[in-house]
PDB file of C-alpha atoms and ligand atoms in Angstrom:
ATOM      1  CA  MET A 136     -14.242 136.351  -4.708  1.00 44.00           C
ATOM      2  CA  HIS A 137     -17.749 137.512  -3.921  1.00 50.00           C
ATOM      3  CA  LEU A 138     -20.849 136.964  -5.951  1.00 54.00           C
ATOM      4  CA  HIS A 139     -24.125 138.717  -5.793  1.00 56.00           C
ATOM      5  CA  LEU A 140     -26.709 138.155  -8.411  1.00 59.00           C
ATOM      6  CA  LEU A 141     -30.403 138.184  -8.756  1.00 63.00           C
ATOM      7  CA  LEU A 142     -31.912 136.899 -11.931  1.00 66.00           C
ATOM      8  CA  ILE A 143     -35.267 137.416 -13.405  1.00 67.00           C
ATOM      9  CA  LEU A 144     -36.329 135.770 -16.577  1.00 65.00           C
ATOM     10  CA  ALA A 145     -38.669 138.224 -18.202  1.00 63.00           C
ATOM     11  CA  LEU A 146     -40.798 137.455 -21.211  1.00 61.00           C
ATOM     12  CA  PHE A 147     -41.911 140.194 -23.574  1.00 57.00           C
ATOM     13  CA  ARG A 148     -44.378 140.365 -26.402  1.00 53.00           C
ATOM     14  CA  ALA A 149     -42.760 141.707 -29.590  1.00 49.00           C
ATOM     15  CA  GLY A 150     -43.073 145.434 -30.112  1.00 49.00           C
ATOM     16  CA  CYS A 151     -44.757 145.867 -26.773  1.00 47.00           C
ATOM     17  CA  VAL A 152     -43.261 148.013 -24.031  1.00 50.00           C
ATOM     18  CA  VAL A 153     -45.205 146.251 -21.300  1.00 56.00           C
ATOM     19  CA  ALA A 154     -43.175 143.487 -19.658  1.00 69.00           C
ATOM     20  CA  GLY A 155     -44.649 140.030 -19.461  1.00 83.00           C
ATOM     21  CA  PRO A 156     -44.347 137.652 -16.570  1.00 88.00           C
ATOM     22  CA  SER A 157     -40.998 137.221 -14.852  1.00 90.00           C
ATOM     23  CA  TYR A 158     -39.440 134.329 -13.037  1.00 92.00           C
ATOM     24  CA  SER A 159     -36.838 134.754 -10.321  1.00 94.00           C
ATOM     25  CA  LEU A 160     -33.799 132.495 -10.381  1.00 95.00           C
ATOM     26  CA  SER A 161     -32.835 133.364  -6.811  1.00 94.00           C
ATOM     27  CA  GLY A 162     -32.491 130.394  -4.516  1.00 95.00           C
ATOM     28  CA  SER A 163     -30.555 127.184  -4.535  1.00 96.00           C
ATOM     29  CA  TRP A 164     -27.665 126.864  -7.005  1.00 97.00           C
ATOM     30  CA  ARG A 165     -24.417 124.883  -6.999  1.00 98.00           C
ATOM     31  CA  VAL A 166     -20.894 126.242  -6.929  1.00 98.00           C
ATOM     32  CA  SER A 167     -17.656 124.498  -7.868  1.00 98.00           C
ATOM     33  CA  ASN A 168     -14.031 125.591  -7.976  1.00 98.00           C
ATOM     34  CA  GLY A 169     -11.665 125.669 -10.970  1.00 97.00           C
ATOM     35  CA  ASN A 170     -10.385 122.096 -10.873  1.00 97.00           C
ATOM     36  CA  GLY A 171     -13.667 120.600  -9.618  1.00 97.00           C
ATOM     37  CA  SER A 172     -12.216 119.424  -6.270  1.00 98.00           C
ATOM     38  CA  LEU A 173     -15.002 121.324  -4.476  1.00 98.00           C
ATOM     39  CA  GLU A 174     -18.672 121.321  -5.349  1.00 98.00           C
ATOM     40  CA  LEU A 175     -21.403 122.422  -2.945  1.00 98.00           C
ATOM     41  CA  PRO A 176     -24.842 124.030  -2.752  1.00 98.00           C
ATOM     42  CA  ALA A 177     -24.831 127.829  -2.815  1.00 97.00           C
ATOM     43  CA  THR A 178     -27.561 130.393  -2.353  1.00 95.00           C
ATOM     44  CA  VAL A 179     -28.151 133.154  -4.911  1.00 95.00           C
ATOM     45  CA  PRO A 180     -27.880 136.027  -4.145  1.00 94.00           C
ATOM     46  CA  GLY A 181     -24.821 135.036  -2.169  1.00 93.00           C
ATOM     47  CA  TYR A 182     -21.068 134.656  -1.965  1.00 93.00           C
ATOM     48  CA  VAL A 183     -18.571 131.841  -2.381  1.00 96.00           C
ATOM     49  CA  HIS A 184     -17.241 132.541   1.120  1.00 96.00           C
ATOM     50  CA  SER A 185     -20.700 132.263   2.700  1.00 95.00           C
ATOM     51  CA  ALA A 186     -21.403 129.000   0.841  1.00 97.00           C
ATOM     52  CA  LEU A 187     -18.093 127.517   2.038  1.00 98.00           C
ATOM     53  CA  HIS A 188     -18.741 128.791   5.586  1.00 97.00           C
ATOM     54  CA  GLN A 189     -22.303 127.426   5.668  1.00 97.00           C
ATOM     55  CA  HIS A 190     -21.028 123.987   4.697  1.00 97.00           C
ATOM     56  CA  GLY A 191     -18.284 123.960   7.312  1.00 98.00           C
ATOM     57  CA  LEU A 192     -15.461 124.104   4.752  1.00 98.00           C
ATOM     58  CA  ILE A 193     -14.072 127.349   6.176  1.00 98.00           C
ATOM     59  CA  GLN A 194     -14.465 129.259   9.462  1.00 98.00           C
ATOM     60  CA  ASP A 195     -15.862 132.776   9.699  1.00 97.00           C
ATOM     61  CA  PRO A 196     -13.867 134.660   7.025  1.00 95.00           C
ATOM     62  CA  TYR A 197     -14.179 137.928   8.998  1.00 94.00           C
ATOM     63  CA  TYR A 198     -12.591 136.472  12.171  1.00 97.00           C
ATOM     64  CA  ARG A 199      -9.044 137.756  12.969  1.00 96.00           C
ATOM     65  CA  PHE A 200      -6.693 136.961  10.032  1.00 94.00           C
ATOM     66  CA  ASN A 201      -8.976 134.477   8.305  1.00 96.00           C
ATOM     67  CA  ASP A 202      -9.151 136.773   5.285  1.00 92.00           C
ATOM     68  CA  LEU A 203      -5.460 135.986   4.726  1.00 94.00           C
ATOM     69  CA  ASN A 204      -5.899 132.251   5.416  1.00 96.00           C
ATOM     70  CA  TYR A 205      -8.655 132.141   2.827  1.00 97.00           C
ATOM     71  CA  ARG A 206      -6.890 134.090   0.135  1.00 96.00           C
ATOM     72  CA  TRP A 207      -6.883 130.922  -2.024  1.00 97.00           C
ATOM     73  CA  ILE A 208     -10.634 131.403  -2.515  1.00 97.00           C
ATOM     74  CA  SER A 209     -10.119 134.662  -4.403  1.00 96.00           C
ATOM     75  CA  LEU A 210      -7.261 133.146  -6.432  1.00 97.00           C
ATOM     76  CA  ASP A 211      -9.411 130.249  -7.670  1.00 98.00           C
ATOM     77  CA  ASN A 212     -12.094 130.394 -10.383  1.00 98.00           C
ATOM     78  CA  TRP A 213     -15.659 129.507  -9.373  1.00 98.00           C
ATOM     79  CA  THR A 214     -18.630 128.325 -11.411  1.00 98.00           C
ATOM     80  CA  TYR A 215     -22.210 128.859 -10.272  1.00 97.00           C
ATOM     81  CA  SER A 216     -24.735 126.601 -11.965  1.00 98.00           C
ATOM     82  CA  THR A 217     -28.429 125.838 -11.848  1.00 97.00           C
ATOM     83  CA  GLU A 218     -31.149 124.150 -13.854  1.00 97.00           C
ATOM     84  CA  PHE A 219     -34.713 125.361 -14.070  1.00 96.00           C
ATOM     85  CA  LYS A 220     -38.016 124.800 -15.793  1.00 96.00           C
ATOM     86  CA  ILE A 221     -39.877 127.745 -17.321  1.00 94.00           C
ATOM     87  CA  PRO A 222     -43.287 128.038 -15.589  1.00 92.00           C
ATOM     88  CA  PHE A 223     -44.871 129.739 -18.630  1.00 91.00           C
ATOM     89  CA  ASN A 224     -45.896 128.609 -22.075  1.00 93.00           C
ATOM     90  CA  LEU A 225     -42.873 129.856 -24.042  1.00 92.00           C
ATOM     91  CA  SER A 226     -44.569 129.787 -27.435  1.00 91.00           C
ATOM     92  CA  GLU A 227     -46.899 132.581 -26.295  1.00 90.00           C
ATOM     93  CA  TRP A 228     -43.976 135.002 -25.976  1.00 89.00           C
ATOM     94  CA  GLN A 229     -41.750 136.532 -28.660  1.00 89.00           C
ATOM     95  CA  LYS A 230     -38.833 137.649 -26.532  1.00 91.00           C
ATOM     96  CA  VAL A 231     -37.152 136.252 -23.429  1.00 93.00           C
ATOM     97  CA  LYS A 232     -34.560 138.184 -21.456  1.00 94.00           C
ATOM     98  CA  LEU A 233     -32.230 137.120 -18.708  1.00 95.00           C
ATOM     99  CA  ILE A 234     -31.713 140.019 -16.316  1.00 95.00           C
ATOM    100  CA  PHE A 235     -29.007 140.288 -13.664  1.00 95.00           C
ATOM    101  CA  ASP A 236     -29.276 142.954 -10.969  1.00 92.00           C
ATOM    102  CA  GLY A 237     -25.580 142.461 -10.313  1.00 92.00           C
ATOM    103  CA  VAL A 238     -22.732 140.090 -11.086  1.00 95.00           C
ATOM    104  CA  ASP A 239     -19.542 140.234  -9.013  1.00 94.00           C
ATOM    105  CA  THR A 240     -17.466 140.457 -11.222  1.00 94.00           C
ATOM    106  CA  VAL A 241     -15.719 138.795 -14.192  1.00 97.00           C
ATOM    107  CA  ALA A 242     -17.828 135.995 -15.614  1.00 97.00           C
ATOM    108  CA  GLU A 243     -18.753 134.178 -18.786  1.00 98.00           C
ATOM    109  CA  ILE A 244     -22.430 133.231 -18.903  1.00 98.00           C
ATOM    110  CA  LEU A 245     -23.498 129.969 -20.500  1.00 98.00           C
ATOM    111  CA  PHE A 246     -27.176 129.385 -21.128  1.00 98.00           C
ATOM    112  CA  ASN A 247     -27.894 125.821 -22.260  1.00 98.00           C
ATOM    113  CA  ASN A 248     -24.171 125.529 -22.937  1.00 98.00           C
ATOM    114  CA  VAL A 249     -24.143 128.557 -25.260  1.00 98.00           C
ATOM    115  CA  THR A 250     -22.114 131.626 -24.267  1.00 98.00           C
ATOM    116  CA  ILE A 251     -24.680 134.424 -24.173  1.00 98.00           C
ATOM    117  CA  GLY A 252     -22.450 137.109 -22.716  1.00 98.00           C
ATOM    118  CA  LYS A 253     -19.683 138.232 -20.417  1.00 98.00           C
ATOM    119  CA  THR A 254     -19.574 140.522 -17.408  1.00 97.00           C
ATOM    120  CA  ASP A 255     -16.740 142.604 -15.959  1.00 97.00           C
ATOM    121  CA  ASN A 256     -18.403 145.293 -13.827  1.00 96.00           C
ATOM    122  CA  MET A 257     -20.201 144.673 -10.537  1.00 94.00           C
ATOM    123  CA  PHE A 258     -21.593 148.228 -10.473  1.00 94.00           C
ATOM    124  CA  THR A 259     -24.093 147.700 -13.240  1.00 94.00           C
ATOM    125  CA  GLY A 260     -26.918 145.375 -14.152  1.00 94.00           C
ATOM    126  CA  TYR A 261     -26.859 143.136 -17.219  1.00 95.00           C
ATOM    127  CA  SER A 262     -29.579 142.032 -19.571  1.00 95.00           C
ATOM    128  CA  PHE A 263     -29.199 139.339 -22.237  1.00 96.00           C
ATOM    129  CA  ASP A 264     -31.627 138.307 -24.941  1.00 95.00           C
ATOM    130  CA  VAL A 265     -31.979 134.537 -24.621  1.00 96.00           C
ATOM    131  CA  THR A 266     -34.918 134.094 -26.993  1.00 95.00           C
ATOM    132  CA  ASN A 267     -32.922 131.854 -29.344  1.00 96.00           C
ATOM    133  CA  VAL A 268     -31.494 129.564 -26.680  1.00 97.00           C
ATOM    134  CA  VAL A 269     -34.311 129.250 -24.146  1.00 96.00           C
ATOM    135  CA  LYS A 270     -36.100 125.896 -23.818  1.00 96.00           C
ATOM    136  CA  ASP A 271     -38.670 124.508 -21.390  1.00 95.00           C
ATOM    137  CA  VAL A 272     -35.872 123.091 -19.225  1.00 97.00           C
ATOM    138  CA  ASN A 273     -32.660 125.124 -19.056  1.00 97.00           C
ATOM    139  CA  SER A 274     -29.182 125.074 -17.625  1.00 97.00           C
ATOM    140  CA  LEU A 275     -27.436 128.272 -16.588  1.00 97.00           C
ATOM    141  CA  LYS A 276     -23.775 128.601 -15.683  1.00 98.00           C
ATOM    142  CA  LEU A 277     -21.714 131.569 -14.597  1.00 97.00           C
ATOM    143  CA  GLN A 278     -18.009 130.862 -14.896  1.00 98.00           C
ATOM    144  CA  PHE A 279     -16.266 133.363 -12.653  1.00 97.00           C
ATOM    145  CA  ARG A 280     -12.623 134.096 -13.164  1.00 98.00           C
ATOM    146  CA  SER A 281     -10.465 135.016 -10.161  1.00 97.00           C
ATOM    147  CA  ALA A 282     -10.918 138.771  -9.822  1.00 96.00           C
ATOM    148  CA  VAL A 283      -7.381 139.069  -8.421  1.00 96.00           C
ATOM    149  CA  GLN A 284      -5.858 137.321 -11.440  1.00 97.00           C
ATOM    150  CA  TYR A 285      -8.035 139.258 -13.862  1.00 97.00           C
ATOM    151  CA  ALA A 286      -6.935 142.601 -12.375  1.00 96.00           C
ATOM    152  CA  GLU A 287      -3.297 141.526 -12.582  1.00 97.00           C
ATOM    153  CA  CYS A 288      -3.656 140.501 -16.252  1.00 97.00           C
ATOM    154  CA  GLN A 289      -5.415 143.777 -17.104  1.00 96.00           C
ATOM    155  CA  SER A 290      -2.597 145.686 -15.441  1.00 96.00           C
ATOM    156  CA  LYS A 291       0.080 143.728 -17.343  1.00 96.00           C
ATOM    157  CA  ALA A 292      -1.737 144.317 -20.634  1.00 97.00           C
ATOM    158  CA  HIS A 293      -1.841 148.074 -20.024  1.00 96.00           C
ATOM    159  CA  THR A 294       1.632 149.174 -21.074  1.00 95.00           C
ATOM    160  CA  SER A 295       1.164 152.742 -22.363  1.00 96.00           C
ATOM    161  CA  TYR A 296       1.406 154.464 -18.962  1.00 94.00           C
ATOM    162  CA  ARG A 297       1.482 153.627 -15.257  1.00 92.00           C
ATOM    163  CA  VAL A 298      -1.738 153.704 -13.217  1.00 92.00           C
ATOM    164  CA  PRO A 299      -0.696 154.149  -9.569  1.00 93.00           C
ATOM    165  CA  PRO A 300      -0.986 152.828  -6.954  1.00 92.00           C
ATOM    166  CA  GLU A 301      -0.062 149.322  -8.090  1.00 93.00           C
ATOM    167  CA  CYS A 302      -0.577 147.824  -4.639  1.00 95.00           C
ATOM    168  CA  PRO A 303      -2.089 149.097  -1.370  1.00 94.00           C
ATOM    169  CA  PRO A 304       0.254 149.774   1.599  1.00 94.00           C
ATOM    170  CA  VAL A 305       1.571 146.404   2.908  1.00 94.00           C
ATOM    171  CA  GLU A 306      -0.060 146.945   6.338  1.00 93.00           C
ATOM    172  CA  GLN A 307      -3.449 146.728   4.650  1.00 90.00           C
ATOM    173  CA  LYS A 308      -2.623 143.242   3.293  1.00 91.00           C
ATOM    174  CA  GLY A 309      -4.884 143.931   0.319  1.00 92.00           C
ATOM    175  CA  GLU A 310      -4.712 142.791  -3.290  1.00 94.00           C
ATOM    176  CA  CYS A 311      -2.893 144.729  -6.023  1.00 95.00           C
ATOM    177  CA  HIS A 312      -4.262 146.377  -9.194  1.00 95.00           C
ATOM    178  CA  VAL A 313      -7.726 147.203  -7.788  1.00 93.00           C
ATOM    179  CA  ASN A 314      -7.803 150.124 -10.227  1.00 93.00           C
ATOM    180  CA  PHE A 315      -7.997 147.644 -13.123  1.00 95.00           C
ATOM    181  CA  ILE A 316     -11.316 146.099 -12.170  1.00 95.00           C
ATOM    182  CA  ARG A 317     -14.807 147.475 -11.535  1.00 95.00           C
ATOM    183  CA  LYS A 318     -15.267 145.670  -8.253  1.00 92.00           C
ATOM    184  CA  GLY A 319     -16.085 146.798  -4.713  1.00 83.00           C
ATOM    185  CA  LEU A 320     -14.232 144.241  -2.640  1.00 66.00           C
ATOM    186  CA  LEU A 321     -11.098 142.463  -3.754  1.00 52.00           C
TER     187      LEU A 321
HETATM  188  C1  LIG B 154      -8.640 130.387 -13.833  1.00 91.77           C
HETATM  189  O1  LIG B 154      -8.930 130.702 -15.194  1.00 91.77           O
HETATM  190  C2  LIG B 154      -7.845 131.349 -15.844  1.00 91.77           C
HETATM  191  C3  LIG B 154      -8.265 131.778 -17.234  1.00 91.77           C
HETATM  192  O2  LIG B 154      -9.564 131.502 -17.534  1.00 91.77           O
HETATM  193  C4  LIG B 154      -6.691 130.370 -15.925  1.00 91.77           C
HETATM  194  O3  LIG B 154      -5.592 130.996 -16.559  1.00 91.77           O
HETATM  195  C5  LIG B 154      -6.299 129.953 -14.502  1.00 91.77           C
HETATM  196  O4  LIG B 154      -5.297 128.970 -14.569  1.00 91.77           O
HETATM  197  C6  LIG B 154      -7.494 129.393 -13.761  1.00 91.77           C
HETATM  198  N1  LIG B 154      -7.124 129.150 -12.367  1.00 91.77           N
HETATM  199  C7  LIG B 154      -7.505 128.067 -11.688  1.00 91.77           C
HETATM  200  C8  LIG B 154      -7.018 127.984 -10.278  1.00 91.77           C
HETATM  201  O5  LIG B 154      -8.194 127.183 -12.185  1.00 91.77           O
HETATM  202  C1  LIG B 155      -7.644 121.969  -6.775  1.00 91.77           C
HETATM  203  O1  LIG B 155      -7.873 123.257  -6.253  1.00 91.77           O
HETATM  204  C2  LIG B 155      -7.710 123.322  -4.845  1.00 91.77           C
HETATM  205  C3  LIG B 155      -8.150 124.722  -4.380  1.00 91.77           C
HETATM  206  O2  LIG B 155      -7.527 125.755  -5.099  1.00 91.77           O
HETATM  207  C4  LIG B 155      -6.280 122.990  -4.479  1.00 91.77           C
HETATM  208  O3  LIG B 155      -6.123 123.035  -3.056  1.00 91.77           O
HETATM  209  C5  LIG B 155      -5.950 121.597  -4.970  1.00 91.77           C
HETATM  210  O4  LIG B 155      -4.591 121.329  -4.744  1.00 91.77           O
HETATM  211  C6  LIG B 155      -6.246 121.465  -6.458  1.00 91.77           C
HETATM  212  N1  LIG B 155      -6.100 120.061  -6.858  1.00 91.77           N
HETATM  213  C7  LIG B 155      -5.436 119.688  -7.948  1.00 91.77           C
HETATM  214  C8  LIG B 155      -5.423 118.232  -8.231  1.00 91.77           C
HETATM  215  O5  LIG B 155      -4.850 120.507  -8.671  1.00 91.77           O
HETATM  216  C1  LIG B 156     -48.829 127.053 -25.682  1.00 91.77           C
HETATM  217  O1  LIG B 156     -49.218 128.105 -26.528  1.00 91.77           O
HETATM  218  C2  LIG B 156     -49.414 127.708 -27.884  1.00 91.77           C
HETATM  219  C3  LIG B 156     -49.647 128.956 -28.718  1.00 91.77           C
HETATM  220  O2  LIG B 156     -50.594 129.797 -28.122  1.00 91.77           O
HETATM  221  C4  LIG B 156     -50.537 126.704 -27.951  1.00 91.77           C
HETATM  222  O3  LIG B 156     -50.715 126.254 -29.284  1.00 91.77           O
HETATM  223  C5  LIG B 156     -50.218 125.505 -27.050  1.00 91.77           C
HETATM  224  O4  LIG B 156     -51.307 124.599 -27.008  1.00 91.77           O
HETATM  225  C6  LIG B 156     -49.895 125.963 -25.639  1.00 91.77           C
HETATM  226  N1  LIG B 156     -49.390 124.822 -24.872  1.00 91.77           N
HETATM  227  C7  LIG B 156     -49.819 124.555 -23.624  1.00 91.77           C
HETATM  228  C8  LIG B 156     -49.189 123.362 -22.965  1.00 91.77           C
HETATM  229  O5  LIG B 156     -50.664 125.219 -23.049  1.00 91.77           O
HETATM  230  C1  LIG B 157     -21.085 121.976 -23.853  1.00 91.77           C
HETATM  231  O1  LIG B 157     -20.121 122.518 -24.735  1.00 91.77           O
HETATM  232  C2  LIG B 157     -18.836 121.942 -24.590  1.00 91.77           C
HETATM  233  C3  LIG B 157     -17.854 122.728 -25.436  1.00 91.77           C
HETATM  234  O2  LIG B 157     -18.445 123.569 -26.355  1.00 91.77           O
HETATM  235  C4  LIG B 157     -18.932 120.477 -24.953  1.00 91.77           C
HETATM  236  O3  LIG B 157     -17.661 119.866 -24.800  1.00 91.77           O
HETATM  237  C5  LIG B 157     -19.946 119.783 -24.050  1.00 91.77           C
HETATM  238  O4  LIG B 157     -20.114 118.433 -24.440  1.00 91.77           O
HETATM  239  C6  LIG B 157     -21.287 120.482 -24.104  1.00 91.77           C
HETATM  240  N1  LIG B 157     -22.170 119.913 -23.091  1.00 91.77           N
HETATM  241  C7  LIG B 157     -23.442 119.641 -23.342  1.00 91.77           C
HETATM  242  C8  LIG B 157     -24.223 119.094 -22.182  1.00 91.77           C
HETATM  243  O5  LIG B 157     -23.974 119.850 -24.411  1.00 91.77           O
END
């Protein structure tokens, strides 16, 4: 599973088309796997594979057949989390938006422990109004679901007609049901 996201917290005055100040959430986050057995620092924008590689937990995923050895990574769920302080005086602004340039791919987004939205398409940006949940100090979590499992579930749920091909040719050793998810790499 790969993740790329760039976040900007933008503050807007009500009824005004001019954007206020923004605050980038790129940088140092943490990532953990589904059962919590792994937790490590991770850079945003970035990928789970690169975080694991940087911390010596896996070898170069592009070397020889390492993509097959590391298939478990794409079958697990991964949560990216961070905490941050707003460097502006919030009470001077009427609207606060959380903007993602890209999220790869299927995630539930929790802002201060409140679900503010979901994503399922890495080819688009996302913007969420967080005015009602934002505080001076905030926690942000993106709970990513295994893209491979998601695509398989979507395929199973689609019973009205077949959408070929179900799987790529075996020689390619790729994942099945790529046509059920808006994702570049699976
Ligand atoms: C990932 O999450 C899905 C649903 O949210 C769950 O069914 C699955 O068991 C989880 N997998 C792991 C490895 O935690
Ligand atoms: C937790 O997840 C890891 C990675 O998927 C797996 O190797 C390990 O067996 C799991 N541990 C438990 C207790 O389920
Ligand atoms: C923040 O802005 C409000 C409203 O303009 C003001 O009353 C308050 O004193 C400001 N707080 C700080 C810490 O500047
Ligand atoms: C976040 O929400 C979950 C479930 O809604 C709850 O169990 C947990 O205690 C909450 N955590 C915090 C820090 O509020």
